[in-house]
PDB file of C-alpha atoms and ligand atoms in Angstrom:
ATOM      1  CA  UNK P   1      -7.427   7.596  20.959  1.00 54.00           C
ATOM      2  CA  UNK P   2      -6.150   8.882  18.027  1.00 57.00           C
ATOM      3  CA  UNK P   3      -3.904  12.361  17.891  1.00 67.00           C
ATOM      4  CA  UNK P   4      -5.488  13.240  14.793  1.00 80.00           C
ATOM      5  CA  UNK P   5      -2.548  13.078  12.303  1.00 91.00           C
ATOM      6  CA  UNK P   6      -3.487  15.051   8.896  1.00 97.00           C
ATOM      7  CA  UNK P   7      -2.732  12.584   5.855  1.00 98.00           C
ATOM      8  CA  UNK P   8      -3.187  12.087   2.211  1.00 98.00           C
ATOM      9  CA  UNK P   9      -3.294   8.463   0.730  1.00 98.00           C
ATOM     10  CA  UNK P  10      -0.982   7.149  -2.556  1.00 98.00           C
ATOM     11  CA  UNK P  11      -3.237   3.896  -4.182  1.00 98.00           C
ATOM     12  CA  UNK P  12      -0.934   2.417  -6.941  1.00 98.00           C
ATOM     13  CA  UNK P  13      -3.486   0.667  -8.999  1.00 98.00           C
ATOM     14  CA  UNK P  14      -2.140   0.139 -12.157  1.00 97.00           C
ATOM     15  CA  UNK P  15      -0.841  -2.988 -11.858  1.00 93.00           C
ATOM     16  CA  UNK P  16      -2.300  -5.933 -14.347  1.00 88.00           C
ATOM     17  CA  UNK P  17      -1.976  -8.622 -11.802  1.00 83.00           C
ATOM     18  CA  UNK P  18      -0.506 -11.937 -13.854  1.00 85.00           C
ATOM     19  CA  UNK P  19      -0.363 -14.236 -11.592  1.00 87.00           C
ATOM     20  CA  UNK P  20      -4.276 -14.151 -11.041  1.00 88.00           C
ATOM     21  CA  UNK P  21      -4.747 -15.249 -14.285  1.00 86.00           C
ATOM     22  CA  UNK P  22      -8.060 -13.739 -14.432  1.00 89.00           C
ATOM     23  CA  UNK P  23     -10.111 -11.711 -17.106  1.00 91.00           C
ATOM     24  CA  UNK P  24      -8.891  -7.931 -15.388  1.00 94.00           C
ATOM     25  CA  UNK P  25      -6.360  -6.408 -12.975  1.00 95.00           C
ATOM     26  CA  UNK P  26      -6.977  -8.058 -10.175  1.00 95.00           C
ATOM     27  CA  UNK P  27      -8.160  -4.472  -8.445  1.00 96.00           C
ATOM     28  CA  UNK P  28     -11.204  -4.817 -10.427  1.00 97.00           C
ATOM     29  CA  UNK P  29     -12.702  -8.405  -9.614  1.00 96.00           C
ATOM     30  CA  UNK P  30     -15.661  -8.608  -7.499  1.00 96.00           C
ATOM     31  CA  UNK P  31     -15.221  -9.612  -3.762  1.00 96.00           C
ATOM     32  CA  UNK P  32     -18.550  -9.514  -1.451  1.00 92.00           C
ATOM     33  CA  UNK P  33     -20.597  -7.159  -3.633  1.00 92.00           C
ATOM     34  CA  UNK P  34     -17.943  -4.490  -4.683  1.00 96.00           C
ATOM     35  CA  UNK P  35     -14.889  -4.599  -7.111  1.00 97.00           C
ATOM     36  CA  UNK P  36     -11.334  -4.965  -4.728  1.00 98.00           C
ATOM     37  CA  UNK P  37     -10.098  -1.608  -5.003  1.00 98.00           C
ATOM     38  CA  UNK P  38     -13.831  -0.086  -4.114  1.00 98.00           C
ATOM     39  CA  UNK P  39     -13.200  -2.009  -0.737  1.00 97.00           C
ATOM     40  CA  UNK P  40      -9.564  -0.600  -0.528  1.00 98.00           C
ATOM     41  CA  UNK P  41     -10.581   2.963  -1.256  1.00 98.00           C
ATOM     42  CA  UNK P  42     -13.266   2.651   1.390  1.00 97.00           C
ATOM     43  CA  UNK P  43     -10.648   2.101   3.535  1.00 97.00           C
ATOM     44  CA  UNK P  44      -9.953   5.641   3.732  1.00 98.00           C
ATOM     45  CA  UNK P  45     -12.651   7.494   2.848  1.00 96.00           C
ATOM     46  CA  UNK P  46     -14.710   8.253   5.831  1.00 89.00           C
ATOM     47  CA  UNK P  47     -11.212   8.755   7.919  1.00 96.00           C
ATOM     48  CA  UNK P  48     -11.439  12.089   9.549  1.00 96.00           C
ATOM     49  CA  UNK P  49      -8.013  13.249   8.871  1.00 97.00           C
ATOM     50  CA  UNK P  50      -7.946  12.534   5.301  1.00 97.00           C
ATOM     51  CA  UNK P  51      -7.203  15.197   3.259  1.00 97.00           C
ATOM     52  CA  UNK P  52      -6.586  14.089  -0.063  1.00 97.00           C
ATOM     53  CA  UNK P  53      -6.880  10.696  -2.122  1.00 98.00           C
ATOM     54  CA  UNK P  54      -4.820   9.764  -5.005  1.00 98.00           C
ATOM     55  CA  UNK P  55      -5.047   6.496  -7.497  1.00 98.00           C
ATOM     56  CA  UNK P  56      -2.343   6.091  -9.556  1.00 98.00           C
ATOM     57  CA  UNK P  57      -4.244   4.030 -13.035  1.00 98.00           C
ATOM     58  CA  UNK P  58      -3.401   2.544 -16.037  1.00 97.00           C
ATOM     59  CA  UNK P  59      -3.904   5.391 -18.427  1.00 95.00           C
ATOM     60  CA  UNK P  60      -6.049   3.438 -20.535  1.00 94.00           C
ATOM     61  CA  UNK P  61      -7.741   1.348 -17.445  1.00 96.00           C
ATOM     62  CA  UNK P  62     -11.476   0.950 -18.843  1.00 96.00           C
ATOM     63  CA  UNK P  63     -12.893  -0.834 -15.553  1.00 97.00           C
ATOM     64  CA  UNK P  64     -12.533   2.441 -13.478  1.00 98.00           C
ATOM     65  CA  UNK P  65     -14.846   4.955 -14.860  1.00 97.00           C
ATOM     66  CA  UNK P  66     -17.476   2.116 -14.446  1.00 96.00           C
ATOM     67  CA  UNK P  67     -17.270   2.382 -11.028  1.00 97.00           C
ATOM     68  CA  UNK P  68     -19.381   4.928  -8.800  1.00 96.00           C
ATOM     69  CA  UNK P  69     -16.816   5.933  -6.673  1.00 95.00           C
ATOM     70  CA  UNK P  70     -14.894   7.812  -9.918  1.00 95.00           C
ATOM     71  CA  UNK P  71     -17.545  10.390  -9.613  1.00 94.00           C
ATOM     72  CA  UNK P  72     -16.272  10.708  -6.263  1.00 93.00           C
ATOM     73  CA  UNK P  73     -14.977  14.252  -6.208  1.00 90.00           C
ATOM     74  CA  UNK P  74     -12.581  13.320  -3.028  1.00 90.00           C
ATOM     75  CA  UNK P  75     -10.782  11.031  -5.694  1.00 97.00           C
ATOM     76  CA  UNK P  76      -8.038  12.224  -7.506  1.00 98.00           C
ATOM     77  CA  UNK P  77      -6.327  10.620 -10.144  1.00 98.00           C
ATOM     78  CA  UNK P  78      -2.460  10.467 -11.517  1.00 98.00           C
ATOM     79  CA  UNK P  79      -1.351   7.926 -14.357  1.00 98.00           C
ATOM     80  CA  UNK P  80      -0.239   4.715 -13.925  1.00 98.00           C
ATOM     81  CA  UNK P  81       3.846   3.729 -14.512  1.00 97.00           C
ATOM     82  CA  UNK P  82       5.736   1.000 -15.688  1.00 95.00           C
ATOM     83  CA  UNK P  83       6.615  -0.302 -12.507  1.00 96.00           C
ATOM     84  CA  UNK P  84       4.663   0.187  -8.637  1.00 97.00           C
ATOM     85  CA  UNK P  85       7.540   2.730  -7.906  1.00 97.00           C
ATOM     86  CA  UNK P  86       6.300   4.867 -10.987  1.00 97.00           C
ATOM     87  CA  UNK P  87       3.159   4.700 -10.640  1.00 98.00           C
ATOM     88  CA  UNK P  88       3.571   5.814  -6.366  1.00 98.00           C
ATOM     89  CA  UNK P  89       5.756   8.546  -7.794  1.00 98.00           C
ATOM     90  CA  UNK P  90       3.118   9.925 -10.294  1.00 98.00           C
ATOM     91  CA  UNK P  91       0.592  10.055  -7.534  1.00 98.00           C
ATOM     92  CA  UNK P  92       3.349  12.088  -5.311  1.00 98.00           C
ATOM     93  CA  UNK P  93       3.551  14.832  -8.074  1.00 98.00           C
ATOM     94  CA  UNK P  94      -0.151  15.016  -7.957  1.00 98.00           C
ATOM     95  CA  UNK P  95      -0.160  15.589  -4.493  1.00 98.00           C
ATOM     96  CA  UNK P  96       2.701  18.150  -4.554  1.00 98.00           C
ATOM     97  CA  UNK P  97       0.147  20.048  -7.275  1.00 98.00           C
ATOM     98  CA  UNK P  98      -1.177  20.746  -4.163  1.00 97.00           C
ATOM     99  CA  UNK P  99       1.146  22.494  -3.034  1.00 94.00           C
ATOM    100  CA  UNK P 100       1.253  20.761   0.360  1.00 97.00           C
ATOM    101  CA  UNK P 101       4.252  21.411   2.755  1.00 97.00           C
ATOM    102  CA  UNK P 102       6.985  18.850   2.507  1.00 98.00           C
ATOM    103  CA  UNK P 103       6.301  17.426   6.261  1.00 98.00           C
ATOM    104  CA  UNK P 104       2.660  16.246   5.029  1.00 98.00           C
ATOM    105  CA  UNK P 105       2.414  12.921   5.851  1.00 98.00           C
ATOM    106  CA  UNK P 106       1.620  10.331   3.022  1.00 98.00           C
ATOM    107  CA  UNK P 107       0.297   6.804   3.142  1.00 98.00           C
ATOM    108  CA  UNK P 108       0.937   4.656   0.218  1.00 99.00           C
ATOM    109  CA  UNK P 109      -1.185   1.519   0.385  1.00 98.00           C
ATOM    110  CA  UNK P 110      -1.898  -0.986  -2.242  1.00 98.00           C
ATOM    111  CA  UNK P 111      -4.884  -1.347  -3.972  1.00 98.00           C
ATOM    112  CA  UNK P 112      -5.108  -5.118  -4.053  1.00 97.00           C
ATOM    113  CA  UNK P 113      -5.241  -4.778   0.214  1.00 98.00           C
ATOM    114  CA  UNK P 114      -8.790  -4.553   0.694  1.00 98.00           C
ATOM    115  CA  UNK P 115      -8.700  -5.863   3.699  1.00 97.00           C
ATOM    116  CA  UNK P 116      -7.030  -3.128   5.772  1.00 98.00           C
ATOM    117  CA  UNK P 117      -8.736  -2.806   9.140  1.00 97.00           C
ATOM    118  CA  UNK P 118      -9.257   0.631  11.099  1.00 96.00           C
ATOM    119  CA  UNK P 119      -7.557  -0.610  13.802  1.00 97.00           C
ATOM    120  CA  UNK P 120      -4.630  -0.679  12.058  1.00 98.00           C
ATOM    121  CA  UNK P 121      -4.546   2.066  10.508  1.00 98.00           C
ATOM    122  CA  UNK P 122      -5.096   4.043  13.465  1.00 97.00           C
ATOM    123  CA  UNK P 123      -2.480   2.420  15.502  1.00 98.00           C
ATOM    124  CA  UNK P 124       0.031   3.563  12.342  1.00 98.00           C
ATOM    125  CA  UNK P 125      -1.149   7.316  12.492  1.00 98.00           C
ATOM    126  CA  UNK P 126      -1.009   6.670  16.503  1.00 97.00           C
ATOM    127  CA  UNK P 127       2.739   5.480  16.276  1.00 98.00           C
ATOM    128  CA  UNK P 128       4.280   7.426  13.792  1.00 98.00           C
ATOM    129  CA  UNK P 129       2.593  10.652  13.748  1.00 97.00           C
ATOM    130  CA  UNK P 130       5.816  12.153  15.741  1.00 96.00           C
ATOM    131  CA  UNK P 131       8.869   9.990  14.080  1.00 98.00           C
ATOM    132  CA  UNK P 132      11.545  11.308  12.589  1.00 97.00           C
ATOM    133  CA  UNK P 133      11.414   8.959   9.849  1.00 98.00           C
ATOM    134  CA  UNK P 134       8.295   7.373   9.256  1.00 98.00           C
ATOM    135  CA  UNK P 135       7.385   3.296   8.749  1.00 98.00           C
ATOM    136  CA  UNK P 136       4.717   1.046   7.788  1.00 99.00           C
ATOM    137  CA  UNK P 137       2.608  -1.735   8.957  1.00 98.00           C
ATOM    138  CA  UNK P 138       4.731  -5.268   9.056  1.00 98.00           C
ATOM    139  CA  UNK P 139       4.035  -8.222  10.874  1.00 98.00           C
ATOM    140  CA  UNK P 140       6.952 -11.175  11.624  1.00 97.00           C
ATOM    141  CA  UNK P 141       7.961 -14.042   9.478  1.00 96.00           C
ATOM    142  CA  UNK P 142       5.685 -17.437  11.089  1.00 94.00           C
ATOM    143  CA  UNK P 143       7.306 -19.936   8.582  1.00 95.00           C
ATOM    144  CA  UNK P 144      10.972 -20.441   8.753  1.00 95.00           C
ATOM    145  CA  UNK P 145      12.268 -18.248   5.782  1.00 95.00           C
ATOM    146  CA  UNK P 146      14.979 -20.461   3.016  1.00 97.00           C
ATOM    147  CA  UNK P 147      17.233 -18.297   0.863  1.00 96.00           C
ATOM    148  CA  UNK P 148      17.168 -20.357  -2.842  1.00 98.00           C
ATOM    149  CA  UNK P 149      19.781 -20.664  -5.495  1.00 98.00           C
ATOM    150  CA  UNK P 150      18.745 -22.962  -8.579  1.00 97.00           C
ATOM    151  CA  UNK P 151      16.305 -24.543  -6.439  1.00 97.00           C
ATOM    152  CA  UNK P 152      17.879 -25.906  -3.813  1.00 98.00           C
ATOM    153  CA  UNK P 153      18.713 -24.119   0.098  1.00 98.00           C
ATOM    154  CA  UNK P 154      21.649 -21.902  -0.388  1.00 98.00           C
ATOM    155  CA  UNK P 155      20.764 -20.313   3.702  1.00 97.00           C
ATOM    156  CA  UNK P 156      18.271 -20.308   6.526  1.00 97.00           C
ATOM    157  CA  UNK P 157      17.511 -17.117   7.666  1.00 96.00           C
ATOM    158  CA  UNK P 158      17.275 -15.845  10.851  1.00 93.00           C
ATOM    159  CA  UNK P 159      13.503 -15.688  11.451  1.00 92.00           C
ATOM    160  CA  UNK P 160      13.556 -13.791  14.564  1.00 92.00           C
ATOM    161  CA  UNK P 161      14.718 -10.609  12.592  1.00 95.00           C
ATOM    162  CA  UNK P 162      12.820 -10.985   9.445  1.00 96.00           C
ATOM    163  CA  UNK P 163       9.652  -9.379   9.136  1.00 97.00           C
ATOM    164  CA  UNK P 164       6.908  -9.034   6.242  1.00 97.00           C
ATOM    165  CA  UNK P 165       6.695  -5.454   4.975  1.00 98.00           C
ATOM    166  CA  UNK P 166       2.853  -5.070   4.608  1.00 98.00           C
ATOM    167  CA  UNK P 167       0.918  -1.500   3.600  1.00 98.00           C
ATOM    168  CA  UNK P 168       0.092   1.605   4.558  1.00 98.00           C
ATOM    169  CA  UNK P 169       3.545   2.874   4.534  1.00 99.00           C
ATOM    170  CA  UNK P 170       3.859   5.959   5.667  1.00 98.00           C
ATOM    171  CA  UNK P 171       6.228   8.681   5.228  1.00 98.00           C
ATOM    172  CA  UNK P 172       6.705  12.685   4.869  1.00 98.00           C
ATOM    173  CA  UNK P 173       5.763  13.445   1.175  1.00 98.00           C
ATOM    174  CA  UNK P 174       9.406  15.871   0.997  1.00 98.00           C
ATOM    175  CA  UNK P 175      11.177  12.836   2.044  1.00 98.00           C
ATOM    176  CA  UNK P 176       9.720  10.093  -0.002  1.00 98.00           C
ATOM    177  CA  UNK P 177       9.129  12.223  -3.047  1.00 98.00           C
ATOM    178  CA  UNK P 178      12.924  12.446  -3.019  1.00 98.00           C
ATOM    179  CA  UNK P 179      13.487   8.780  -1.617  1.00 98.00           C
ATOM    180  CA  UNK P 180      11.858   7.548  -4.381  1.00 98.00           C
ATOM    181  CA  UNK P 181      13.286   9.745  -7.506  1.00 97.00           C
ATOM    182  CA  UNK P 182      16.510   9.500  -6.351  1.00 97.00           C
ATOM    183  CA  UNK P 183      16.702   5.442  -6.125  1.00 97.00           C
ATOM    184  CA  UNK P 184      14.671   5.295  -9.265  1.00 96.00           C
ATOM    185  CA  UNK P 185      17.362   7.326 -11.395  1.00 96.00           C
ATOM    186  CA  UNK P 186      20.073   5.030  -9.764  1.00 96.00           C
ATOM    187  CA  UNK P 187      18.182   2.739 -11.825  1.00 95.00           C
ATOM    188  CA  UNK P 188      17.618   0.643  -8.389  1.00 95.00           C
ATOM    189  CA  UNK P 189      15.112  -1.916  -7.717  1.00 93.00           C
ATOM    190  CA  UNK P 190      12.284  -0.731  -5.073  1.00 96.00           C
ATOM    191  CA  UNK P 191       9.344  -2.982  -4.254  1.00 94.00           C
ATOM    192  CA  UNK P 192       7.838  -0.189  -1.642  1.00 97.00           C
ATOM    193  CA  UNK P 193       8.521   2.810  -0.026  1.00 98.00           C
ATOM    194  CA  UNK P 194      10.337   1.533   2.773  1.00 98.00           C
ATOM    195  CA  UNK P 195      13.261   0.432   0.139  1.00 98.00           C
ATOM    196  CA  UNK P 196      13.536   3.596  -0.773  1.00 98.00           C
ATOM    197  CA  UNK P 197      13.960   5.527   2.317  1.00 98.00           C
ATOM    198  CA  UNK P 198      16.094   2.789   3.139  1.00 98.00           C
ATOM    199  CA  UNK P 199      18.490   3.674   0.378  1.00 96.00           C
ATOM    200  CA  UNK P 200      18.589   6.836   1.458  1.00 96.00           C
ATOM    201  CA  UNK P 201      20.096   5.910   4.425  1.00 97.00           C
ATOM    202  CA  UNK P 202      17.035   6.092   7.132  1.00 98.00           C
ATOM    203  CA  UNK P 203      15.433   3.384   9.201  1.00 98.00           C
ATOM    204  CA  UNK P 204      11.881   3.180   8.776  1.00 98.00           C
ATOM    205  CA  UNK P 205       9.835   1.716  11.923  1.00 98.00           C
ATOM    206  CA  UNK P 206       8.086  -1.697  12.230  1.00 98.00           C
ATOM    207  CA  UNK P 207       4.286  -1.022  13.335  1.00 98.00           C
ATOM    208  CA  UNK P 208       2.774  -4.385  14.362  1.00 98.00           C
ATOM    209  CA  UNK P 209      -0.404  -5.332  12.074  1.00 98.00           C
ATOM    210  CA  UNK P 210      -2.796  -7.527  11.687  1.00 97.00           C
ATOM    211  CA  UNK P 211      -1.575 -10.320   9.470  1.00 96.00           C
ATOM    212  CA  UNK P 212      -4.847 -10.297   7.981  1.00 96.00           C
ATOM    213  CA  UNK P 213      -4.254  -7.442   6.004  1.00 97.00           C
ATOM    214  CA  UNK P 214      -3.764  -9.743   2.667  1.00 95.00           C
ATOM    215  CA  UNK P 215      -2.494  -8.408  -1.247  1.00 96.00           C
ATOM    216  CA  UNK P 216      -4.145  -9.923  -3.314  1.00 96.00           C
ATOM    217  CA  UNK P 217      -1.945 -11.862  -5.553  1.00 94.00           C
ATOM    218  CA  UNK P 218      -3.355 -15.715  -6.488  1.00 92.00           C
ATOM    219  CA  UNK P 219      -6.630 -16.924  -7.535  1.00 90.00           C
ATOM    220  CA  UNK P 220      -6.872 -18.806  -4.154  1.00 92.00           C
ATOM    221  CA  UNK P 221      -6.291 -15.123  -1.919  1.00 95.00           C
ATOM    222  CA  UNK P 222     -10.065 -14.028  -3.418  1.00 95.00           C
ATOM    223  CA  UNK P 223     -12.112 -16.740  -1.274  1.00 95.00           C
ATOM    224  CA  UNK P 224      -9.987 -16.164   1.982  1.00 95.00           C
ATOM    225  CA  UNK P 225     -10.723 -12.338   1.275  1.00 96.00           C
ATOM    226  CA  UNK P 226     -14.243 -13.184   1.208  1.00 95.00           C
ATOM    227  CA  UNK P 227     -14.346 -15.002   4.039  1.00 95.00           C
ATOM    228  CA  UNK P 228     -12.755 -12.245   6.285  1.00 94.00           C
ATOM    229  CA  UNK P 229     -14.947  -9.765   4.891  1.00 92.00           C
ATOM    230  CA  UNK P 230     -17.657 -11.441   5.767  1.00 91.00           C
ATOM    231  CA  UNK P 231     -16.696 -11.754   9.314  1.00 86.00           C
ATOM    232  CA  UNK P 232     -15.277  -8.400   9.500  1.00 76.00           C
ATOM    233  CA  UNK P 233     -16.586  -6.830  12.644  1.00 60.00           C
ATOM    234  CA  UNK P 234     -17.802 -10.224  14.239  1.00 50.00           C
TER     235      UNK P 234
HETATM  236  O1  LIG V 301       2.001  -6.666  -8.411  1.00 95.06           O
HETATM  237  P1  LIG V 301       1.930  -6.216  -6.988  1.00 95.06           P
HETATM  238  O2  LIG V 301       0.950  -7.029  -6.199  1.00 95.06           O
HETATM  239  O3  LIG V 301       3.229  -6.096  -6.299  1.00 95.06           O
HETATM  240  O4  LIG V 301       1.326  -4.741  -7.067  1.00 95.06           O
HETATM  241  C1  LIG V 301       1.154  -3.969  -5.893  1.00 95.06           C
HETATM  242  C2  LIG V 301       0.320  -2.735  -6.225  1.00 95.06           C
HETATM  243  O5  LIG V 301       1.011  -1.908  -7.151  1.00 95.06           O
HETATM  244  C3  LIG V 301      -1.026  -3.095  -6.875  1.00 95.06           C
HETATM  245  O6  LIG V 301      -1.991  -2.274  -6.246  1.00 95.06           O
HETATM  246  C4  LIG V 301      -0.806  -2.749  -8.342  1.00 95.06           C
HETATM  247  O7  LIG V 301      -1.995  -2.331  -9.006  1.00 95.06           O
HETATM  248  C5  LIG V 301       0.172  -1.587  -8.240  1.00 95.06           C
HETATM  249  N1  LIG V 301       0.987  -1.382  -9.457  1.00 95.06           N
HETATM  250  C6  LIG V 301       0.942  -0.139 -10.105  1.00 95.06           C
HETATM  251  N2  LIG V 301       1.697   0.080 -11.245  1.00 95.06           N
HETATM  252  C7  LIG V 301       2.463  -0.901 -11.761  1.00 95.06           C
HETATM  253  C8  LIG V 301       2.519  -2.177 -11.107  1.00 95.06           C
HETATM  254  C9  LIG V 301       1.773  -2.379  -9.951  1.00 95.06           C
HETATM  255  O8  LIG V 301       0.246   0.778  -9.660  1.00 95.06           O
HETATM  256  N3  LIG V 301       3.154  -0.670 -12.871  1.00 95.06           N
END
């Protein structure tokens, strides 16, 4: 049963997606009927606690006022960055527009995860919603994890302590707002949210997903998409 957590959602989608090697971001290529980030958005949506949406987008993205759902008054936008950490931190200023309180809590989740099942994202509300620090959906390394250097094994890596760092991540909009500006005008490298609170010196928590929850990235992650949407809820 869920304790009802208040939220707001972060959707960096202004990425271009190279390595698909398709025609448009990879947000905007059809899977079962919609575009990708229609299916992540929908995600959220009808959640009861949701209070506000943000997508961070390419500033001149022309695929998303095509789309229904950008009529969708619940949908607020913020520009797109340079990098995912700009473009999350351009959606935080929107949502501090808003003049919410620092504790609100914030979920930044990608928008090439369409796949993101209630479930999960209840259990991360469930778990979190009285942490000091906040945390994000993971699930454990299954393959045994090699460290390179020029192509060859420089280290094996202890698998039993590595763990995949998945979406939503979900921290205190205060805490991550700063988190994130701080590391960025270090000039260091963060990847997600997580990294950033990290730097800060916090541990963020491990919540147990579903390793289902797939980005997006190569041509070949579109079918297998397909295929779990279409037995989503079997
Ligand atoms: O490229 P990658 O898969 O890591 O991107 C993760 C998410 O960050 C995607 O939803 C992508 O659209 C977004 N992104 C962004 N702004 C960028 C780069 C990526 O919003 N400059």
């Amino acid at each position: 049963m869920s304790k009802r957590v208040e939220f707001s959602v972060v959707i960096p989608a202004a990425g271009v997606g190279a390595r698909m090697r398709a025609d448009r971001p990879k947000q905007y290529l059809p899977l079962h009927g919609k575009t990708v980030l229609e299916h992540t958005l929908d995600c959220f949506l009808g959640h009861p606690s949701l209070q506000h949406l943000v997508v961070s987008l390419a500033v001149d993205d022309p695929f998303w006022p095509r789309l229904p759902i950008a009529a969708d008054s619940r949908v607020l936008r913020a520009p797109g960055g340079l990098e995912r950490a700009d473009s999350v931190l351009n959606g935080l200023e929107r949502l501090r527009a808003l003049e919410l309180p620092d504790e609100h809590w914030v979920l930044v989740h990608d928008a090439a995860r369409p796949l993101l099942h209630a479930d999960d994202l209840t259990l991360l509300l469930d778990t979190l919603a009285d942490d000091a620090v906040g945390g994000l959906l993971a699930v454990p390394a299954r393959d045994t994890l090699k460290q390179a250097e020029q192509g060859r094994v420089a280290r094996t890596l202890e698998r039993s302590r590595i763990w995949q760092a998945f979406t939503p991540q979900m921290f205190r909009l205060g805490t991550l707002y700063d988190a994130l500006s701080r590391a960025l005008a270090a000039g260091t490298t963060v990847t997600d949210e997580a990294s950033a609170i990290e730097w800060l010196g916090l541990a963020p928590r491990l919540v147990e997903g579903r390793s289902d929850n797939l980005k997006i990235t190569r041509p070949e992650d579109l079918a297998l998409a397909a295929f779990y949407l279409s037995h989503k809820g079997a």
